[in-house]
Amino acid sequence: MTADSNKTEERRQKLSSFIFKLTTCIVLFLIIQVILTISRHLYQAELRIEESTVRITLYVLVSIVGVCGVLFYFLQGYSKRDSTSEVFTQRNEYFLFVIPVAIIFNSLWVSPSPWWSGELMSDLSDISFFFSFILLFVFVINLIRRHKHEITRKKETENQIDKEKKRNYYEDRELGEYENDSLKRYDFARDITKAIVEQGAQNFTIGILGEWGSGKSSVYTLIKKELKEINESKEYVTMDFKPWYFGSDNHEIIRTYLFQLIDIIKEDNGFDPLLDKKLRQYASYMSAFNLRAGGMIFSFKDFLDKYNPSKDSLKISDIKKKIDTLLKKSTKKIIVFIDDIDRLDRDEIKMVFKLIRLVADFPKITYILALDEKVVSASLAESNDEKSIEIGKRYLDKFIQLPIYLPKAEQLNINNMAWERLPEDLKQDNLQQDELFQHMSTLEVTPRDTVRFVNLVSFFVPILKGEVNLKDLVYLLLIQVKSPELYRFIGENGSNLVEGDTMGTVRTGLGLPTGLNDGLKEYFRKSVSEVEKYQDILTDLFPRAEYFYSGEKNKKRINQLILDKDKRICSSQYFAQYFRYGLPSREVPQKVLEKVLDKLKDQKLSLEEKYKLYDEELNLYDANDVYKKLRFHVEQADEKLKSTMIHLAMRQYEQMDSQEAKFVIEIFLRVTVPMLKKTAALKNILEQDWSLSLTILIYKLSKKRESDTVLIEELATKIRSLYNKQASMDFFRKLPSEEAETLLREWFKFEDESIVKHRVSKWFGNDNGTLESFLSIVFSHKNNLGVEETLINQFLKSTNYMDDDFLKTVFKKKNIKTIEALAEARKNKSSSYLEEFFYAKSKIYDYVYERLAEIVEVNMHTSNGVIYLKSDLNNAMELVLKFGDINEVKKINNLLNKIHEHNRGHEEWEESVQEMLNEQRRLEDQDR
């Protein structure tokens, strides 16, 4: 029977019910009309109460009864508004509707009389008319309330159904639905049902054979539904028996089965009551020997009681014959479903087969077993060799009279079933149906795999939505279902599969970490069975996994930013997230970010309110994680939201003490500021007074925007003004050394070099403490002691900020000549940078002379080309020539003259060669 026929039958039943109710109302209405009309004609003239007090008292009492009746009906209807929505579901409703209508009709049209005439029947009729009208009004009110409640109930039911759909958790048996027969097995189940129905009175066993997860339980469900549909005359009684509830006590299987059979028979009226008694007697004999965890317990008294002929001359075989006779006389058949036999151990399986073929092989009982033939045969075998397994199969054949092999479900039907049950969010995301189907077909996904896969997806998608790439998550879960060992391998060896310099890997060559080698490849092939099946899906997730199959390095260049933006599993930033049930405490959820960004779009909020919101919501999380994720949101933001995000990020930058956090925000600004299309938006941001560091950063970013020339000039002017106002040793001393050094270096870009040198030199004067603070900024090293060339380079860098007047005083001061003297000076003084500074100054002449002498020695007797001096050597040489003594200057000039002489000869030769090449090109051009 199909779903359409069910609907037709339902409509037919509703129509029959309506006709019955209508007929009942009409008949009742006519009866009441006859009674009222006859009563009024017979008694109206005879009954009259002259005494007004008595008459009024009587009418009041009648009215009180009427009021109580109406009130009772109203309260009853109100209390039952939740339990029933239909009209005339109870007998009293017929009377409460039809009687008032009949009274009103009779008073107005059948037997009209003057109002309050004094005649008893007439006056009672008037009172009845009044209360009938009220009662009918209350009836309509209750009807309206029921209708409204029904609408509300339907909405709640629909909402509940929607919630159930959103939940999307399934069981195997849920695949067996007519309206959802995704595996197209309804016809197959109907044929089995037909075989069951046509079975005669003898005992019969049908086996539905199929591999684990092939959909046997869903076929069971379809058979049961089909039996229910065709069982209109109640000819069949169905029973589900689950033999795997009993643990090690296998004999309990028989006893429990018999008592469950007794319960089923008792609930049905189609069996002889004596059958109940005989089955209990039979079950009692079966339990004479009881197995317990501690061994076998034997009840000697019970044994004598049961087998003493003086008490009961019937033997157990006689009881069984009596049961057979009673069942044959019955008009009912019993169908017993036993599922998941392949989950039992060897002894339990044998006990089940003894039950159905020896102990409970009663007539008119059909057993339907669902099992995996290979698994059960192997369980019944004495060993794992083929011969023993074949013996196990023969043992199985003795018990199953009709083996039906479950047809393999078409892979396309399985795939469609999965697609229909996947959350809608996935289908709206980047998950491609064809691509998913291809992977599912390659992996040979079974119906049970599909149920587990869909349930896993339905569980993890709401948890990890927004935190990972949903397509990658779906493929990873598919791997988890089909190959738990591959899933574990991925989790344990992610550092060798992801892109990026993290997770303890070292990148070499074109990108393979040192861990990805032949040893890991061999371990992969040993750990995972049928590895070739997983090549496509694994390399889709991890391009590097191609190494496991081809042994070749992946030479394709992969953009790490794109991987991070898409939250791919092969991104080193997101890999770990796929194996968590939630985010680490300091990582910001995407839902929180989206909530904050939605609120920032509210134009009613002031900038201060937005900053307060931004600060309160996001300061709880790691700044690196927040701004990394915000970078990907800003691309989809409109101009106003981008401007707001930049403004708030700059405000937070100003509040940060951590240089690491500032660096993260700086990266965010480097990405977002160039995205602003309108210069006006950036100008509005810059109307606020920002720190010197932040203003310089925005200046650099604005230079990338070719249309912002006016803004760039304005920023340059503003930066010069800030240097003029703020630049002092006290100002730089308060800043982190790295930021202070950057600002000193950037100063030359906005101010004339001589002005910068003059202002910095004025800070020092005769104050060694100020010079020590300055050197602590520009001497960017941990320990220069013993590395003479490094010390000299730091010295040269620091002199870039000093004018000639100050440098003259530096070169006049007493030098520290040896490294030992420097070490001793550092022990006795706290100004370590000053000692290193003056030690480097004392070594600068030696440094220049030795380098120049080496250059002259190497190049004078060779045909090498023009000699070029490195910039640091040039700078050091200029200092010696400016501030060194006469002898030092003379020696340096002698070496320079030799170099100039060497270069002059080579320069003339290079010029002649160049003229010859030019002439050759000219002649070639003429020929052409």
Coordinates of N, CA, C and O in Angstrom, one line a residue, residues 248-367:
S248 N 27.0 -13.0 29.0 CA 27.6 -14.4 28.9 C 26.5 -15.5 29.3 O 26.8 -16.7 29.1
D249 N 25.4 -15.1 29.8 CA 24.4 -16.1 30.2 C 23.5 -16.4 29.0 O 22.4 -16.0 28.8
N250 N 24.0 -17.3 28.1 CA 23.4 -17.7 26.9 C 22.0 -18.4 27.1 O 21.1 -18.2 26.2
H251 N 21.9 -19.2 28.1 CA 20.6 -19.9 28.3 C 19.5 -18.9 28.6 O 18.3 -19.3 28.4
E252 N 19.8 -17.7 29.1 CA 18.7 -16.7 29.3 C 18.1 -16.3 28.0 O 16.9 -15.8 28.0
I253 N 18.8 -16.5 26.9 CA 18.2 -16.1 25.5 C 16.9 -16.9 25.3 O 15.9 -16.4 24.9
I254 N 16.9 -18.3 25.6 CA 15.8 -19.1 25.4 C 14.6 -18.7 26.3 O 13.5 -18.5 25.9
R255 N 15.0 -18.6 27.6 CA 13.9 -18.3 28.6 C 13.3 -16.9 28.3 O 12.1 -16.8 28.4
T256 N 14.1 -15.9 28.0 CA 13.6 -14.6 27.7 C 12.7 -14.6 26.5 O 11.7 -13.9 26.4
Y257 N 13.2 -15.3 25.5 CA 12.4 -15.4 24.2 C 11.0 -15.9 24.5 O 10.0 -15.4 24.1
L258 N 10.9 -17.0 25.3 CA 9.6 -17.6 25.6 C 8.7 -16.7 26.4 O 7.5 -16.6 26.1
F259 N 9.2 -16.0 27.3 CA 8.4 -15.1 28.1 C 8.0 -13.9 27.2 O 6.9 -13.4 27.4
Q260 N 8.8 -13.4 26.3 CA 8.4 -12.4 25.4 C 7.3 -12.8 24.5 O 6.4 -12.1 24.2
L261 N 7.4 -14.1 24.0 CA 6.4 -14.7 23.2 C 5.0 -14.8 24.0 O 4.0 -14.5 23.4
I262 N 5.1 -15.1 25.2 CA 3.9 -15.2 26.1 C 3.3 -13.8 26.2 O 2.0 -13.7 26.0
D263 N 4.1 -12.8 26.4 CA 3.5 -11.4 26.5 C 2.8 -11.0 25.2 O 1.7 -10.4 25.2
I264 N 3.4 -11.4 24.0 CA 2.8 -11.0 22.7 C 1.4 -11.7 22.5 O 0.4 -11.2 22.1
I265 N 1.4 -13.0 22.9 CA 0.2 -13.8 22.8 C -0.9 -13.3 23.7 O -2.1 -13.2 23.4
K266 N -0.5 -12.9 24.9 CA -1.5 -12.4 25.9 C -2.2 -11.1 25.4 O -3.3 -10.8 25.7
E267 N -1.4 -10.3 24.7 CA -1.9 -9.0 24.2 C -2.9 -9.2 23.1 O -3.7 -8.2 22.8
D268 N -3.0 -10.3 22.5 CA -3.8 -10.5 21.3 C -5.0 -11.5 21.7 O -4.7 -12.5 22.5
N269 N -6.2 -11.3 21.2 CA -7.3 -12.1 21.5 C -7.5 -13.3 20.6 O -8.4 -14.1 20.8
G270 N -6.6 -13.5 19.7 CA -6.8 -14.6 18.7 C -6.2 -15.9 19.1 O -6.1 -16.8 18.3
F271 N -5.7 -16.0 20.4 CA -5.1 -17.3 20.8 C -5.9 -17.9 21.9 O -6.5 -17.2 22.7
D272 N -5.8 -19.2 22.0 CA -6.5 -19.9 23.1 C -5.8 -19.5 24.4 O -4.6 -19.6 24.5
P273 N -6.6 -19.2 25.5 CA -5.9 -18.8 26.8 C -5.1 -19.9 27.4 O -4.1 -19.6 28.1
L274 N -5.4 -21.2 27.0 CA -4.6 -22.3 27.5 C -3.1 -22.2 27.0 O -2.2 -22.7 27.6
L275 N -3.0 -21.6 25.8 CA -1.6 -21.5 25.2 C -0.7 -20.7 26.2 O 0.5 -21.1 26.3
D276 N -1.2 -19.7 26.8 CA -0.4 -18.9 27.8 C 0.1 -19.8 28.9 O 1.3 -19.8 29.2
K277 N -0.8 -20.6 29.4 CA -0.4 -21.5 30.5 C 0.7 -22.5 30.1 O 1.6 -22.8 30.8
K278 N 0.5 -23.1 28.9 CA 1.4 -24.2 28.4 C 2.8 -23.6 28.1 O 3.8 -24.2 28.4
L279 N 2.8 -22.4 27.6 CA 4.1 -21.8 27.3 C 4.8 -21.4 28.5 O 6.1 -21.6 28.6
R280 N 4.1 -21.0 29.6 CA 4.8 -20.7 30.9 C 5.3 -22.0 31.5 O 6.4 -22.0 32.0
Q281 N 4.5 -23.1 31.3 CA 5.0 -24.4 31.8 C 6.3 -24.8 31.1 O 7.2 -25.3 31.6
Y282 N 6.2 -24.6 29.8 CA 7.4 -25.0 28.9 C 8.6 -24.2 29.3 O 9.7 -24.7 29.4
A283 N 8.4 -22.9 29.5 CA 9.5 -22.0 29.8 C 10.1 -22.3 31.2 O 11.3 -22.3 31.4
S284 N 9.2 -22.8 32.1 CA 9.6 -23.2 33.4 C 10.5 -24.4 33.4 O 11.5 -24.5 34.1
Y285 N 10.2 -25.4 32.5 CA 11.0 -26.5 32.3 C 12.4 -26.1 31.7 O 13.4 -26.7 32.1
M286 N 12.3 -25.2 30.8 CA 13.6 -24.8 30.1 C 14.5 -24.1 31.1 O 15.7 -24.1 30.9
S287 N 14.0 -23.6 32.2 CA 14.8 -22.9 33.2 C 15.2 -23.7 34.4 O 15.6 -23.2 35.4
A288 N 15.0 -25.0 34.3 CA 15.4 -25.9 35.4 C 16.8 -25.8 35.7 O 17.3 -25.9 36.9
F289 N 17.6 -25.7 34.7 CA 19.1 -25.4 34.8 C 19.3 -24.0 34.5 O 19.0 -23.5 33.4
N290 N 19.9 -23.2 35.4 CA 20.1 -21.8 35.3 C 21.6 -21.5 35.3 O 22.3 -21.9 36.3
L291 N 22.1 -20.9 34.3 CA 23.5 -20.5 34.3 C 23.7 -19.1 34.9 O 22.9 -18.2 34.5
R292 N 24.7 -19.0 35.8 CA 24.9 -17.6 36.4 C 26.4 -17.3 36.2 O 27.2 -18.2 35.7
A293 N 26.8 -16.1 36.5 CA 28.2 -15.7 36.3 C 29.2 -16.6 37.1 O 30.3 -16.9 36.6
G294 N 28.7 -17.1 38.2 CA 29.7 -17.9 39.0 C 29.6 -19.4 38.7 O 30.3 -20.2 39.3
G295 N 28.9 -19.8 37.7 CA 28.8 -21.2 37.3 C 27.4 -21.7 37.2 O 26.5 -20.9 37.1
M296 N 27.1 -23.0 37.2 CA 25.8 -23.5 37.0 C 25.2 -23.8 38.4 O 25.8 -24.4 39.2
I297 N 24.0 -23.3 38.6 CA 23.2 -23.5 39.8 C 22.1 -24.5 39.5 O 21.3 -24.3 38.6
F298 N 22.1 -25.6 40.2 CA 21.1 -26.7 40.0 C 20.1 -26.7 41.2 O 20.5 -26.9 42.3
S299 N 18.8 -26.6 40.9 CA 17.8 -26.7 42.0 C 17.2 -28.1 42.0 O 16.4 -28.4 41.2
F300 N 17.7 -28.9 43.0 CA 17.2 -30.3 43.1 C 15.7 -30.4 43.5 O 15.0 -31.2 42.9
K301 N 15.3 -29.5 44.4 CA 13.8 -29.5 44.7 C 13.0 -29.2 43.5 O 12.0 -29.9 43.3
D302 N 13.4 -28.2 42.8 CA 12.6 -27.8 41.6 C 12.6 -29.0 40.6 O 11.6 -29.3 39.9
F303 N 13.7 -29.6 40.5 CA 13.8 -30.7 39.5 C 12.9 -31.8 39.9 O 12.2 -32.4 39.0
L304 N 12.8 -32.2 41.2 CA 11.9 -33.3 41.6 C 10.4 -32.9 41.4 O 9.6 -33.7 41.0
D305 N 10.2 -31.6 41.7 CA 8.8 -31.1 41.6 C 8.3 -31.2 40.1 O 7.2 -31.5 39.8
K306 N 9.3 -30.9 39.2 CA 8.9 -30.8 37.8 C 8.8 -32.2 37.2 O 8.0 -32.4 36.2
Y307 N 9.7 -33.1 37.6 CA 9.7 -34.4 37.0 C 9.1 -35.6 37.8 O 9.2 -36.7 37.4
N308 N 8.5 -35.3 38.9 CA 7.9 -36.3 39.7 C 6.5 -36.6 39.1 O 5.6 -35.8 39.1
P309 N 6.3 -37.8 38.6 CA 5.1 -38.2 37.9 C 3.9 -38.0 38.7 O 2.8 -37.8 38.2
S310 N 4.0 -38.1 40.1 CA 2.8 -37.9 40.9 C 2.3 -36.5 40.9 O 1.1 -36.3 41.1
K311 N 3.1 -35.5 40.5 CA 2.6 -34.2 40.4 C 2.3 -33.8 39.0 O 1.4 -33.0 38.8
D312 N 3.0 -34.2 38.1 CA 2.8 -33.8 36.7 C 3.3 -34.9 35.8 O 4.5 -35.2 35.7
S313 N 2.4 -35.7 35.3 CA 2.7 -36.8 34.4 C 3.1 -36.4 33.0 O 3.5 -37.3 32.3
L314 N 3.0 -35.1 32.7 CA 3.3 -34.7 31.4 C 4.8 -34.6 31.3 O 5.5 -34.0 32.1
K315 N 5.4 -35.0 30.2 CA 6.8 -34.8 29.9 C 6.9 -33.5 29.1 O 5.9 -33.0 28.5
I316 N 8.1 -33.0 29.0 CA 8.4 -31.8 28.3 C 8.0 -31.9 26.8 O 7.5 -30.9 26.2
S317 N 8.2 -33.1 26.2 CA 7.8 -33.2 24.8 C 6.3 -33.2 24.6 O 5.8 -32.7 23.6
D318 N 5.6 -33.6 25.6 CA 4.1 -33.6 25.6 C 3.6 -32.1 25.6 O 2.6 -31.8 25.0
I319 N 4.3 -31.4 26.5 CA 3.9 -29.9 26.6 C 4.1 -29.2 25.3 O 3.3 -28.5 24.8
K320 N 5.3 -29.6 24.6 CA 5.6 -28.9 23.3 C 4.5 -29.3 22.3 O 4.1 -28.5 21.5
K321 N 4.1 -30.6 22.3 CA 3.1 -31.0 21.3 C 1.8 -30.3 21.6 O 1.1 -30.0 20.6
K322 N 1.4 -30.1 22.8 CA 0.2 -29.4 23.1 C 0.3 -27.9 22.6 O -0.7 -27.4 22.1
I323 N 1.4 -27.3 22.8 CA 1.6 -26.0 22.3 C 1.5 -25.9 20.8 O 0.8 -25.0 20.2
D324 N 2.1 -26.9 20.1 CA 1.9 -27.0 18.6 C 0.5 -27.1 18.2 O 0.0 -26.4 17.3
T325 N -0.3 -27.9 18.9 CA -1.7 -28.1 18.6 C -2.5 -26.8 18.8 O -3.3 -26.4 17.9
L326 N -2.2 -26.1 19.9 CA -3.0 -24.9 20.2 C -2.6 -23.8 19.1 O -3.5 -23.0 18.7
L327 N -1.4 -23.7 18.7 CA -1.0 -22.7 17.7 C -1.6 -23.1 16.3 O -2.0 -22.2 15.6
K328 N -1.7 -24.4 16.0 CA -2.3 -24.7 14.7 C -3.8 -24.4 14.7 O -4.3 -24.0 13.6
K329 N -4.5 -24.5 15.8 CA -5.9 -24.1 15.9 C -6.1 -22.6 15.8 O -7.2 -22.2 15.4
S330 N -5.1 -21.9 16.1 CA -5.2 -20.4 16.2 C -5.4 -19.9 14.7 O -4.9 -20.5 13.8
T331 N -6.1 -18.8 14.6 CA -6.3 -18.1 13.3 C -5.1 -17.1 13.0 O -5.1 -16.5 12.0
K332 N -4.2 -17.0 14.0 CA -3.1 -16.0 13.8 C -1.8 -16.6 13.5 O -1.6 -17.8 13.8
K333 N -1.0 -15.9 12.8 CA 0.4 -16.2 12.5 C 1.3 -15.3 13.3 O 1.0 -14.1 13.5
I334 N 2.5 -15.8 13.7 CA 3.4 -15.0 14.5 C 4.7 -14.8 13.6 O 5.2 -15.8 13.1
I335 N 5.1 -13.6 13.5 CA 6.3 -13.3 12.7 C 7.3 -12.7 13.7 O 7.1 -11.6 14.3
V336 N 8.5 -13.4 13.8 CA 9.5 -12.9 14.7 C 10.7 -12.4 14.0 O 11.3 -13.1 13.1
F337 N 11.1 -11.2 14.3 CA 12.3 -10.5 13.6 C 13.4 -10.6 14.6 O 13.4 -10.1 15.7
I338 N 14.5 -11.2 14.1 CA 15.8 -11.3 14.9 C 16.9 -10.6 14.1 O 17.3 -11.1 13.1
D339 N 17.3 -9.4 14.5 CA 18.3 -8.7 13.8 C 19.7 -8.8 14.5 O 19.8 -9.1 15.6
D340 N 20.7 -8.4 13.7 CA 22.1 -8.3 14.2 C 22.7 -9.5 14.8 O 23.4 -9.5 15.8
I341 N 22.3 -10.7 14.3 CA 22.9 -11.9 14.8 C 24.4 -11.9 14.6 O 25.2 -12.5 15.4
D342 N 24.9 -11.2 13.6 CA 26.3 -11.2 13.3 C 27.1 -10.4 14.4 O 28.3 -10.4 14.3
R343 N 26.4 -9.8 15.3 CA 27.1 -9.1 16.4 C 27.4 -10.0 17.6 O 28.1 -9.7 18.5
L344 N 26.8 -11.3 17.5 CA 27.0 -12.2 18.6 C 28.2 -13.0 18.5 O 28.8 -13.1 17.4
D345 N 28.7 -13.6 19.6 CA 29.8 -14.5 19.6 C 29.4 -15.9 19.2 O 28.2 -16.2 19.0
R346 N 30.3 -16.8 19.0 CA 30.0 -18.1 18.5 C 29.0 -18.9 19.3 O 28.0 -19.4 18.8
D347 N 29.1 -18.9 20.7 CA 28.2 -19.6 21.5 C 26.8 -19.0 21.5 O 25.7 -19.7 21.5
E348 N 26.7 -17.7 21.4 CA 25.4 -17.0 21.4 C 24.7 -17.3 20.0 O 23.5 -17.5 20.0
I349 N 25.5 -17.3 19.0 CA 24.8 -17.6 17.6 C 24.3 -19.0 17.7 O 23.1 -19.3 17.2
K350 N 25.0 -20.0 18.2 CA 24.5 -21.3 18.2 C 23.3 -21.4 19.1 O 22.3 -22.2 18.8
M351 N 23.2 -20.7 20.2 CA 22.1 -20.7 21.1 C 20.8 -20.2 20.3 O 19.7 -20.7 20.5
V352 N 21.0 -19.1 19.5 CA 19.9 -18.6 18.8 C 19.3 -19.6 17.8 O 18.1 -19.8 17.6
F353 N 20.2 -20.3 17.1 CA 19.8 -21.3 16.1 C 19.1 -22.5 16.8 O 18.2 -23.1 16.2
K354 N 19.6 -22.9 18.0 CA 18.9 -23.9 18.7 C 17.5 -23.5 19.1 O 16.6 -24.3 19.1
L355 N 17.4 -22.2 19.5 CA 16.1 -21.7 19.8 C 15.1 -21.8 18.7 O 14.0 -22.3 18.9
I356 N 15.5 -21.4 17.5 CA 14.5 -21.3 16.4 C 14.2 -22.6 15.7 O 13.2 -22.8 15.1
R357 N 15.2 -23.6 15.9 CA 15.0 -24.9 15.2 C 14.7 -26.1 16.1 O 14.3 -27.1 15.6
L358 N 15.0 -25.9 17.4 CA 14.8 -27.0 18.3 C 13.9 -26.7 19.4 O 12.9 -27.4 19.7
V359 N 14.1 -25.6 20.1 CA 13.3 -25.2 21.3 C 12.0 -24.6 20.9 O 10.9 -25.0 21.4
A360 N 12.0 -23.6 20.0 CA 10.8 -22.9 19.7 C 10.4 -23.0 18.2 O 10.0 -22.0 17.6
D361 N 10.6 -24.2 17.6 CA 10.2 -24.4 16.2 C 8.7 -24.7 16.2 O 8.3 -25.8 15.7
F362 N 7.9 -23.8 16.7 CA 6.5 -24.0 16.7 C 5.8 -23.7 15.4 O 6.4 -22.9 14.6
P363 N 4.7 -24.3 15.1 CA 4.0 -24.0 13.9 C 3.4 -22.6 13.9 O 3.3 -22.0 14.9
K364 N 3.2 -22.1 12.7 CA 2.6 -20.8 12.4 C 3.5 -19.7 13.0 O 3.1 -18.6 13.3
I365 N 4.8 -20.0 13.1 CA 5.8 -18.9 13.5 C 6.8 -18.9 12.4 O 7.5 -19.9 12.1
T366 N 7.0 -17.7 11.9 CA 8.0 -17.4 10.8 C 9.1 -16.6 11.4 O 8.8 -15.5 12.0
Y367 N 10.3 -17.1 11.3 CA 11.5 -16.3 11.8 C 12.2 -15.6 10.7 O 12.4 -16.2 9.6

